[in-house]
PDB file of C-alpha atoms and ligand atoms in Angstrom:
ATOM      1  CA  MET A   1      -0.086  -0.103  -0.145  1.00  0.00           C
ATOM      2  CA  SER A   2       2.825   2.352   0.749  1.00  0.00           C
ATOM      3  CA  GLU A   3       3.947   1.826  -2.782  1.00  0.00           C
ATOM      4  CA  VAL A   4       1.024   2.823  -4.069  1.00  0.00           C
ATOM      5  CA  LEU A   5       1.165   6.174  -2.377  1.00  0.00           C
ATOM      6  CA  SER A   6       4.875   6.854  -2.807  1.00  0.00           C
ATOM      7  CA  LEU A   7       5.139   5.601  -6.385  1.00  0.00           C
ATOM      8  CA  HIS A   8       2.209   7.944  -7.573  1.00  0.00           C
ATOM      9  CA  LYS A   9       3.513  11.305  -8.004  1.00  0.00           C
ATOM     10  CA  HIS A  10       5.400   9.850 -10.916  1.00  0.00           C
ATOM     11  CA  ARG A  11       2.454   8.303 -12.455  1.00  0.00           C
ATOM     12  CA  ILE A  12       0.291   9.934 -15.310  1.00  0.00           C
ATOM     13  CA  MET A  13      -3.219   8.723 -14.298  1.00  0.00           C
ATOM     14  CA  PRO A  14      -4.936   9.612 -11.194  1.00  0.00           C
ATOM     15  CA  ILE A  15      -6.085   7.346  -8.693  1.00  0.00           C
ATOM     16  CA  ILE A  16      -9.906   6.410  -8.557  1.00  0.00           C
ATOM     17  CA  ALA A  17     -11.400   6.401  -5.087  1.00  0.00           C
ATOM     18  CA  PRO A  18     -15.078   5.115  -5.632  1.00  0.00           C
ATOM     19  CA  SER A  19     -17.422   6.574  -2.815  1.00  0.00           C
ATOM     20  CA  ILE A  20     -19.126   4.047  -1.004  1.00  0.00           C
ATOM     21  CA  LEU A  21     -21.594   6.419   0.628  1.00  0.00           C
ATOM     22  CA  ALA A  22     -23.462   6.276  -2.937  1.00  0.00           C
ATOM     23  CA  ALA A  23     -23.487   2.361  -3.272  1.00  0.00           C
ATOM     24  CA  ASP A  24     -26.461   0.240  -2.845  1.00  0.00           C
ATOM     25  CA  PHE A  25     -26.573  -0.827   0.903  1.00  0.00           C
ATOM     26  CA  SER A  26     -29.170  -3.473   0.553  1.00  0.00           C
ATOM     27  CA  ASN A  27     -26.786  -5.164  -1.855  1.00  0.00           C
ATOM     28  CA  LEU A  28     -23.441  -4.064  -0.896  1.00  0.00           C
ATOM     29  CA  ILE A  29     -21.439  -7.246  -1.879  1.00  0.00           C
ATOM     30  CA  LYS A  30     -22.403  -6.461  -5.391  1.00  0.00           C
ATOM     31  CA  ASP A  31     -20.772  -2.953  -5.454  1.00  0.00           C
ATOM     32  CA  ILE A  32     -17.695  -4.179  -3.721  1.00  0.00           C
ATOM     33  CA  GLU A  33     -16.872  -6.810  -6.312  1.00  0.00           C
ATOM     34  CA  MET A  34     -17.644  -4.222  -8.897  1.00  0.00           C
ATOM     35  CA  VAL A  35     -14.709  -2.117  -7.655  1.00  0.00           C
ATOM     36  CA  ASN A  36     -12.476  -5.104  -6.884  1.00  0.00           C
ATOM     37  CA  GLN A  37     -13.029  -6.060 -10.508  1.00  0.00           C
ATOM     38  CA  SER A  38     -12.633  -2.139 -11.625  1.00  0.00           C
ATOM     39  CA  GLU A  39      -9.458  -0.208 -12.442  1.00  0.00           C
ATOM     40  CA  ALA A  40     -10.155   1.707  -9.090  1.00  0.00           C
ATOM     41  CA  GLU A  41      -7.283   1.362  -6.778  1.00  0.00           C
ATOM     42  CA  TRP A  42      -8.734   2.662  -3.621  1.00  0.00           C
ATOM     43  CA  PHE A  43     -12.106   2.460  -1.598  1.00  0.00           C
ATOM     44  CA  HIS A  44     -13.410   5.886  -0.354  1.00  0.00           C
ATOM     45  CA  LEU A  45     -15.029   5.390   3.144  1.00  0.00           C
ATOM     46  CA  ASP A  46     -17.096   8.266   4.444  1.00  0.00           C
ATOM     47  CA  VAL A  47     -17.612   8.480   8.182  1.00  0.00           C
ATOM     48  CA  MET A  48     -20.172  10.914   9.411  1.00  0.00           C
ATOM     49  CA  ASP A  49     -21.274  11.501  12.980  1.00  0.00           C
ATOM     50  CA  GLY A  50     -24.034  13.854  12.872  1.00  0.00           C
ATOM     51  CA  VAL A  51     -22.190  16.460  14.726  1.00  0.00           C
ATOM     52  CA  PHE A  52     -19.363  17.347  12.598  1.00  0.00           C
ATOM     53  CA  VAL A  53     -21.513  17.272   9.491  1.00  0.00           C
ATOM     54  CA  PRO A  54     -25.286  17.260   9.335  1.00  0.00           C
ATOM     55  CA  ASN A  55     -25.691  13.574   8.458  1.00  0.00           C
ATOM     56  CA  ILE A  56     -24.901  10.235   9.792  1.00  0.00           C
ATOM     57  CA  SER A  57     -23.308   7.557   7.366  1.00  0.00           C
ATOM     58  CA  TYR A  58     -22.114   4.247   8.841  1.00  0.00           C
ATOM     59  CA  GLY A  59     -19.062   3.008  11.035  1.00  0.00           C
ATOM     60  CA  MET A  60     -16.526   0.435  11.910  1.00  0.00           C
ATOM     61  CA  PRO A  61     -18.648  -2.595  11.326  1.00  0.00           C
ATOM     62  CA  VAL A  62     -19.351  -1.593   7.594  1.00  0.00           C
ATOM     63  CA  ILE A  63     -15.622  -0.701   6.949  1.00  0.00           C
ATOM     64  CA  LYS A  64     -14.463  -4.021   8.253  1.00  0.00           C
ATOM     65  CA  ALA A  65     -17.154  -6.036   6.125  1.00  0.00           C
ATOM     66  CA  ILE A  66     -15.833  -4.165   3.116  1.00  0.00           C
ATOM     67  CA  ASP A  67     -11.926  -4.784   4.240  1.00  0.00           C
ATOM     68  CA  ASP A  68     -12.758  -8.450   4.460  1.00  0.00           C
ATOM     69  CA  HIS A  69     -13.941  -8.287   0.772  1.00  0.00           C
ATOM     70  CA  THR A  70     -11.016  -6.508  -0.608  1.00  0.00           C
ATOM     71  CA  ASP A  71      -7.104  -6.105  -1.456  1.00  0.00           C
ATOM     72  CA  LYS A  72      -7.567  -2.579  -2.329  1.00  0.00           C
ATOM     73  CA  VAL A  73      -6.485   0.684  -0.347  1.00  0.00           C
ATOM     74  CA  MET A  74      -9.183   1.459   2.461  1.00  0.00           C
ATOM     75  CA  ASP A  75      -9.249   5.129   2.173  1.00  0.00           C
ATOM     76  CA  VAL A  76     -11.129   6.606   5.465  1.00  0.00           C
ATOM     77  CA  HIS A  77     -12.276  10.029   5.467  1.00  0.00           C
ATOM     78  CA  LEU A  78     -13.448  10.900   9.047  1.00  0.00           C
ATOM     79  CA  MET A  79     -16.242  13.790   9.306  1.00  0.00           C
ATOM     80  CA  ILE A  80     -16.230  13.519  13.075  1.00  0.00           C
ATOM     81  CA  VAL A  81     -15.645  15.655  15.885  1.00  0.00           C
ATOM     82  CA  GLN A  82     -12.671  14.502  18.122  1.00  0.00           C
ATOM     83  CA  PRO A  83     -11.377  12.007  15.636  1.00  0.00           C
ATOM     84  CA  GLU A  84      -8.191  11.343  17.805  1.00  0.00           C
ATOM     85  CA  ARG A  85     -10.518   9.109  20.020  1.00  0.00           C
ATOM     86  CA  TYR A  86     -10.949   6.620  17.173  1.00  0.00           C
ATOM     87  CA  ILE A  87      -7.496   6.186  15.367  1.00  0.00           C
ATOM     88  CA  LYS A  88      -6.865   2.527  16.789  1.00  0.00           C
ATOM     89  CA  ASP A  89     -10.647   1.189  16.186  1.00  0.00           C
ATOM     90  CA  PHE A  90     -10.128   2.681  12.320  1.00  0.00           C
ATOM     91  CA  LYS A  91      -6.515   0.907  12.229  1.00  0.00           C
ATOM     92  CA  GLU A  92      -8.274  -2.421  13.616  1.00  0.00           C
ATOM     93  CA  VAL A  93     -10.976  -2.239  10.815  1.00  0.00           C
ATOM     94  CA  GLY A  94      -8.503  -2.016   8.023  1.00  0.00           C
ATOM     95  CA  ALA A  95      -7.995   1.761   7.394  1.00  0.00           C
ATOM     96  CA  ASP A  96      -4.910   2.277   5.266  1.00  0.00           C
ATOM     97  CA  VAL A  97      -5.363   5.881   4.926  1.00  0.00           C
ATOM     98  CA  LEU A  98      -7.071   8.114   7.724  1.00  0.00           C
ATOM     99  CA  THR A  99      -8.142  11.194   7.041  1.00  0.00           C
ATOM    100  CA  VAL A 100      -9.191  13.749   9.672  1.00  0.00           C
ATOM    101  CA  HIS A 101     -10.571  17.330   9.124  1.00  0.00           C
ATOM    102  CA  TYR A 102      -8.526  20.520   9.853  1.00  0.00           C
ATOM    103  CA  GLU A 103     -11.785  21.972  11.464  1.00  0.00           C
ATOM    104  CA  ALA A 104     -12.296  18.996  13.622  1.00  0.00           C
ATOM    105  CA  CYS A 105      -8.508  18.958  15.288  1.00  0.00           C
ATOM    106  CA  THR A 106      -7.386  21.452  17.950  1.00  0.00           C
ATOM    107  CA  HIS A 107      -4.023  19.386  18.252  1.00  0.00           C
ATOM    108  CA  LEU A 108      -3.652  18.556  14.411  1.00  0.00           C
ATOM    109  CA  HIS A 109       0.301  17.593  14.725  1.00  0.00           C
ATOM    110  CA  ARG A 110      -0.237  15.290  17.357  1.00  0.00           C
ATOM    111  CA  THR A 111      -3.424  13.593  15.903  1.00  0.00           C
ATOM    112  CA  ILE A 112      -1.511  13.190  12.649  1.00  0.00           C
ATOM    113  CA  GLN A 113       1.716  11.496  14.515  1.00  0.00           C
ATOM    114  CA  ALA A 114      -0.704   9.363  16.385  1.00  0.00           C
ATOM    115  CA  ILE A 115      -2.145   8.282  12.853  1.00  0.00           C
ATOM    116  CA  LYS A 116       1.400   7.346  11.400  1.00  0.00           C
ATOM    117  CA  ASP A 117       2.236   5.545  14.873  1.00  0.00           C
ATOM    118  CA  GLU A 118      -0.472   3.144  14.137  1.00  0.00           C
ATOM    119  CA  GLY A 119       0.789   2.517  10.804  1.00  0.00           C
ATOM    120  CA  MET A 120      -1.672   4.148   8.433  1.00  0.00           C
ATOM    121  CA  LYS A 121      -0.931   7.098   5.964  1.00  0.00           C
ATOM    122  CA  ALA A 122      -2.506  10.409   7.394  1.00  0.00           C
ATOM    123  CA  GLY A 123      -4.731  12.564   5.828  1.00  0.00           C
ATOM    124  CA  VAL A 124      -6.068  16.215   6.173  1.00  0.00           C
ATOM    125  CA  ALA A 125      -9.226  17.401   4.811  1.00  0.00           C
ATOM    126  CA  LEU A 126     -10.099  21.065   4.116  1.00  0.00           C
ATOM    127  CA  ASN A 127     -13.613  22.455   3.921  1.00  0.00           C
ATOM    128  CA  PRO A 128     -14.413  24.423   1.186  1.00  0.00           C
ATOM    129  CA  HIS A 129     -13.954  27.582   3.169  1.00  0.00           C
ATOM    130  CA  THR A 130     -10.306  26.702   4.931  1.00  0.00           C
ATOM    131  CA  PRO A 131      -7.611  28.220   3.020  1.00  0.00           C
ATOM    132  CA  VAL A 132      -4.832  25.842   1.743  1.00  0.00           C
ATOM    133  CA  HIS A 133      -1.886  28.046   3.393  1.00  0.00           C
ATOM    134  CA  LEU A 134      -3.034  26.881   7.108  1.00  0.00           C
ATOM    135  CA  LEU A 135      -1.196  23.794   6.222  1.00  0.00           C
ATOM    136  CA  GLU A 136       1.983  25.326   5.654  1.00  0.00           C
ATOM    137  CA  ASP A 137       3.447  24.178   8.911  1.00  0.00           C
ATOM    138  CA  ILE A 138       2.183  20.773   8.520  1.00  0.00           C
ATOM    139  CA  ILE A 139       2.183  19.662   4.955  1.00  0.00           C
ATOM    140  CA  HIS A 140       5.648  17.900   5.063  1.00  0.00           C
ATOM    141  CA  ASP A 141       4.075  15.526   7.594  1.00  0.00           C
ATOM    142  CA  LEU A 142       0.878  14.806   5.426  1.00  0.00           C
ATOM    143  CA  ASP A 143       0.418  11.506   3.178  1.00  0.00           C
ATOM    144  CA  LEU A 144      -2.661  13.158   1.727  1.00  0.00           C
ATOM    145  CA  LEU A 145      -4.354  16.490   1.325  1.00  0.00           C
ATOM    146  CA  LEU A 146      -7.653  16.212   1.005  1.00  0.00           C
ATOM    147  CA  ILE A 147      -9.765  19.263  -0.799  1.00  0.00           C
ATOM    148  CA  MET A 148     -13.544  19.277  -0.164  1.00  0.00           C
ATOM    149  CA  SER A 149     -15.012  20.514  -3.447  1.00  0.00           C
ATOM    150  CA  VAL A 150     -18.422  20.220  -1.699  1.00  0.00           C
ATOM    151  CA  ASN A 151     -19.638  21.044   1.861  1.00  0.00           C
ATOM    152  CA  PRO A 152     -18.999  17.759   3.466  1.00  0.00           C
ATOM    153  CA  GLY A 153     -22.183  15.444   4.685  1.00  0.00           C
ATOM    154  CA  PHE A 154     -23.782  14.459   1.563  1.00  0.00           C
ATOM    155  CA  GLY A 155     -23.089  12.956  -1.803  1.00  0.00           C
ATOM    156  CA  GLY A 156     -24.342  14.042  -5.204  1.00  0.00           C
ATOM    157  CA  GLN A 157     -23.920  17.828  -4.524  1.00  0.00           C
ATOM    158  CA  LYS A 158     -22.537  20.424  -7.044  1.00  0.00           C
ATOM    159  CA  PHE A 159     -18.715  20.852  -7.424  1.00  0.00           C
ATOM    160  CA  ILE A 160     -17.559  24.120  -6.135  1.00  0.00           C
ATOM    161  CA  GLN A 161     -15.756  25.967  -8.708  1.00  0.00           C
ATOM    162  CA  ASN A 162     -12.736  27.765  -6.369  1.00  0.00           C
ATOM    163  CA  THR A 163     -11.911  24.320  -5.693  1.00  0.00           C
ATOM    164  CA  TYR A 164      -9.989  24.734  -8.945  1.00  0.00           C
ATOM    165  CA  GLU A 165      -7.643  27.502  -7.734  1.00  0.00           C
ATOM    166  CA  LYS A 166      -7.307  25.485  -4.258  1.00  0.00           C
ATOM    167  CA  ILE A 167      -5.578  22.863  -6.381  1.00  0.00           C
ATOM    168  CA  THR A 168      -3.063  25.090  -7.665  1.00  0.00           C
ATOM    169  CA  GLN A 169      -2.474  26.752  -4.207  1.00  0.00           C
ATOM    170  CA  ALA A 170      -2.112  22.860  -2.452  1.00  0.00           C
ATOM    171  CA  LYS A 171       0.327  22.029  -5.557  1.00  0.00           C
ATOM    172  CA  ASN A 172       2.677  24.950  -5.082  1.00  0.00           C
ATOM    173  CA  LEU A 173       2.574  24.462  -1.440  1.00  0.00           C
ATOM    174  CA  ILE A 174       3.819  20.787  -1.651  1.00  0.00           C
ATOM    175  CA  GLU A 175       6.665  21.789  -4.201  1.00  0.00           C
ATOM    176  CA  ARG A 176       7.632  24.646  -2.224  1.00  0.00           C
ATOM    177  CA  LYS A 177       8.015  22.495   0.842  1.00  0.00           C
ATOM    178  CA  ASN A 178       9.524  19.690  -1.167  1.00  0.00           C
ATOM    179  CA  ALA A 179       6.661  17.480   0.543  1.00  0.00           C
ATOM    180  CA  SER A 180       5.398  14.368  -1.401  1.00  0.00           C
ATOM    181  CA  THR A 181       1.619  14.870  -0.388  1.00  0.00           C
ATOM    182  CA  LEU A 182      -1.184  13.629  -2.566  1.00  0.00           C
ATOM    183  CA  ILE A 183      -3.842  15.761  -3.615  1.00  0.00           C
ATOM    184  CA  GLU A 184      -7.345  14.200  -3.317  1.00  0.00           C
ATOM    185  CA  ILE A 185     -10.441  15.805  -4.461  1.00  0.00           C
ATOM    186  CA  ASP A 186     -13.782  15.135  -2.864  1.00  0.00           C
ATOM    187  CA  GLY A 187     -17.222  15.950  -4.047  1.00  0.00           C
ATOM    188  CA  GLY A 188     -19.003  16.444  -7.425  1.00  0.00           C
ATOM    189  CA  VAL A 189     -16.329  14.789  -9.356  1.00  0.00           C
ATOM    190  CA  GLY A 190     -17.394  13.245 -12.532  1.00  0.00           C
ATOM    191  CA  LEU A 191     -16.540  12.982 -16.434  1.00  0.00           C
ATOM    192  CA  GLY A 192     -17.053  16.592 -16.977  1.00  0.00           C
ATOM    193  CA  ASN A 193     -14.381  17.761 -14.497  1.00  0.00           C
ATOM    194  CA  ALA A 194     -12.019  14.813 -13.959  1.00  0.00           C
ATOM    195  CA  ALA A 195      -9.461  15.790 -16.828  1.00  0.00           C
ATOM    196  CA  GLN A 196      -9.150  19.389 -15.531  1.00  0.00           C
ATOM    197  CA  LEU A 197      -8.683  18.203 -11.973  1.00  0.00           C
ATOM    198  CA  SER A 198      -6.110  15.707 -12.988  1.00  0.00           C
ATOM    199  CA  GLN A 199      -4.088  18.311 -15.332  1.00  0.00           C
ATOM    200  CA  LEU A 200      -4.246  20.791 -12.188  1.00  0.00           C
ATOM    201  CA  GLY A 201      -2.406  18.197 -10.143  1.00  0.00           C
ATOM    202  CA  ALA A 202      -5.042  16.016  -8.170  1.00  0.00           C
ATOM    203  CA  ASP A 203      -3.612  12.742  -7.461  1.00  0.00           C
ATOM    204  CA  VAL A 204      -6.944  11.139  -6.150  1.00  0.00           C
ATOM    205  CA  LEU A 205     -10.517  11.346  -7.557  1.00  0.00           C
ATOM    206  CA  VAL A 206     -13.192  10.351  -5.019  1.00  0.00           C
ATOM    207  CA  ALA A 207     -16.432   9.624  -7.154  1.00  0.00           C
ATOM    208  CA  GLY A 208     -19.558   8.683  -5.752  1.00  0.00           C
ATOM    209  CA  SER A 209     -22.902   9.250  -7.881  1.00  0.00           C
ATOM    210  CA  SER A 210     -20.997   9.600 -10.942  1.00  0.00           C
ATOM    211  CA  VAL A 211     -19.702   6.148 -10.369  1.00  0.00           C
ATOM    212  CA  PHE A 212     -22.613   4.296  -8.685  1.00  0.00           C
ATOM    213  CA  GLN A 213     -25.241   6.209 -10.654  1.00  0.00           C
ATOM    214  CA  SER A 214     -23.888   5.338 -13.934  1.00  0.00           C
ATOM    215  CA  ASN A 215     -25.271   2.911 -16.102  1.00  0.00           C
ATOM    216  CA  ASP A 216     -21.954   1.367 -16.562  1.00  0.00           C
ATOM    217  CA  PRO A 217     -20.061   2.034 -13.142  1.00  0.00           C
ATOM    218  CA  MET A 218     -16.993  -0.021 -14.147  1.00  0.00           C
ATOM    219  CA  GLY A 219     -16.730   1.828 -17.795  1.00  0.00           C
ATOM    220  CA  THR A 220     -17.080   5.400 -15.961  1.00  0.00           C
ATOM    221  CA  ILE A 221     -14.125   4.488 -13.415  1.00  0.00           C
ATOM    222  CA  SER A 222     -12.207   3.468 -16.550  1.00  0.00           C
ATOM    223  CA  GLU A 223     -13.400   6.608 -18.110  1.00  0.00           C
ATOM    224  CA  LEU A 224     -12.674   8.824 -15.028  1.00  0.00           C
ATOM    225  CA  LEU A 225      -8.934   7.439 -15.235  1.00  0.00           C
ATOM    226  CA  ARG A 226      -8.318   8.287 -18.715  1.00  0.00           C
ATOM    227  CA  SER A 227     -10.010  11.487 -18.982  1.00  0.00           C
TER     228      SER A 227
HETATM  229  C1  LIG N   1     -19.318  13.994   1.118  1.00  0.00           C
HETATM  230  C2  LIG N   1     -18.332  12.840   1.149  1.00  0.00           C
HETATM  231  C3  LIG N   1     -17.985  12.481  -0.426  1.00  0.00           C
HETATM  232  C4  LIG N   1     -19.168  11.943  -1.176  1.00  0.00           C
HETATM  233  C5  LIG N   1     -18.853  12.163  -2.458  1.00  0.00           C
HETATM  234  O1  LIG N   1     -19.120  14.498   2.431  1.00  0.00           O
HETATM  235  O2  LIG N   1     -17.202  13.375   1.650  1.00  0.00           O
HETATM  236  O3  LIG N   1     -16.906  11.437  -0.415  1.00  0.00           O
HETATM  237  O4  LIG N   1     -19.054  10.494  -0.816  1.00  0.00           O
HETATM  238  O5  LIG N   1     -19.890  11.916  -3.307  1.00  0.00           O
HETATM  239  P1  LIG N   1     -20.265  12.562  -4.923  1.00  0.00           P
HETATM  240  O6  LIG N   1     -19.001  11.948  -5.587  1.00  0.00           O
HETATM  241  O7  LIG N   1     -21.507  11.943  -5.336  1.00  0.00           O
HETATM  242  O8  LIG N   1     -20.315  14.126  -4.894  1.00  0.00           O
HETATM  243 ZN1  LIG N   2     -15.360  11.822   1.572  1.00  0.00          ZN
END
């Protein structure tokens, strides 16, 4: 898994991370198998607590069930308050990459170190209103920078245009600090904007509705990869 992350900066195509939030929960195994057979390298798993965001999604048992049925990278996006309380639990259910929100962490540096101490890759997510420059003093510690391109909490929302500028800012910051942080874009990603996102420097594209609501999810993953 670490190879996937470290090698990626030298690859041409982005990593596609289908978001299970948009999957069919009454027949999850079907969607897990679809992703397994597809060219997607990661599963994106959205955990919501009804406090940090106005919605509740799923938690550890669902993540463990998916992990039991895949060898792909488990990319867990925590939209919860006090995420530091659950770092070990997410490691135990199979998280490979654990991302916390900047806005939810008073002691972000400590939380990032704790994630790494558990042997996971560490990510920080920024809400649409949170500027990239706030990561100036921590970017070199981050394996992943997740830029929210919608307000977190729900799938199927409209992509926020200001994200394009934030990708450029993130790319500049990463280069200036000589960091190897991957840039992940989450929310409203689809065939209409994937090419531009990759061109600007996005390394990982999260796609929920655009994949699972498509008539041909595997084909859409493949197109996102090559767009
Ligand atoms: C939103 C989540 C996203 C969501 C994306 O809070 O973080 O991962 O599943 O869904 P789409 O791709 O439908 O915008
Ligand atoms: Zn997400």
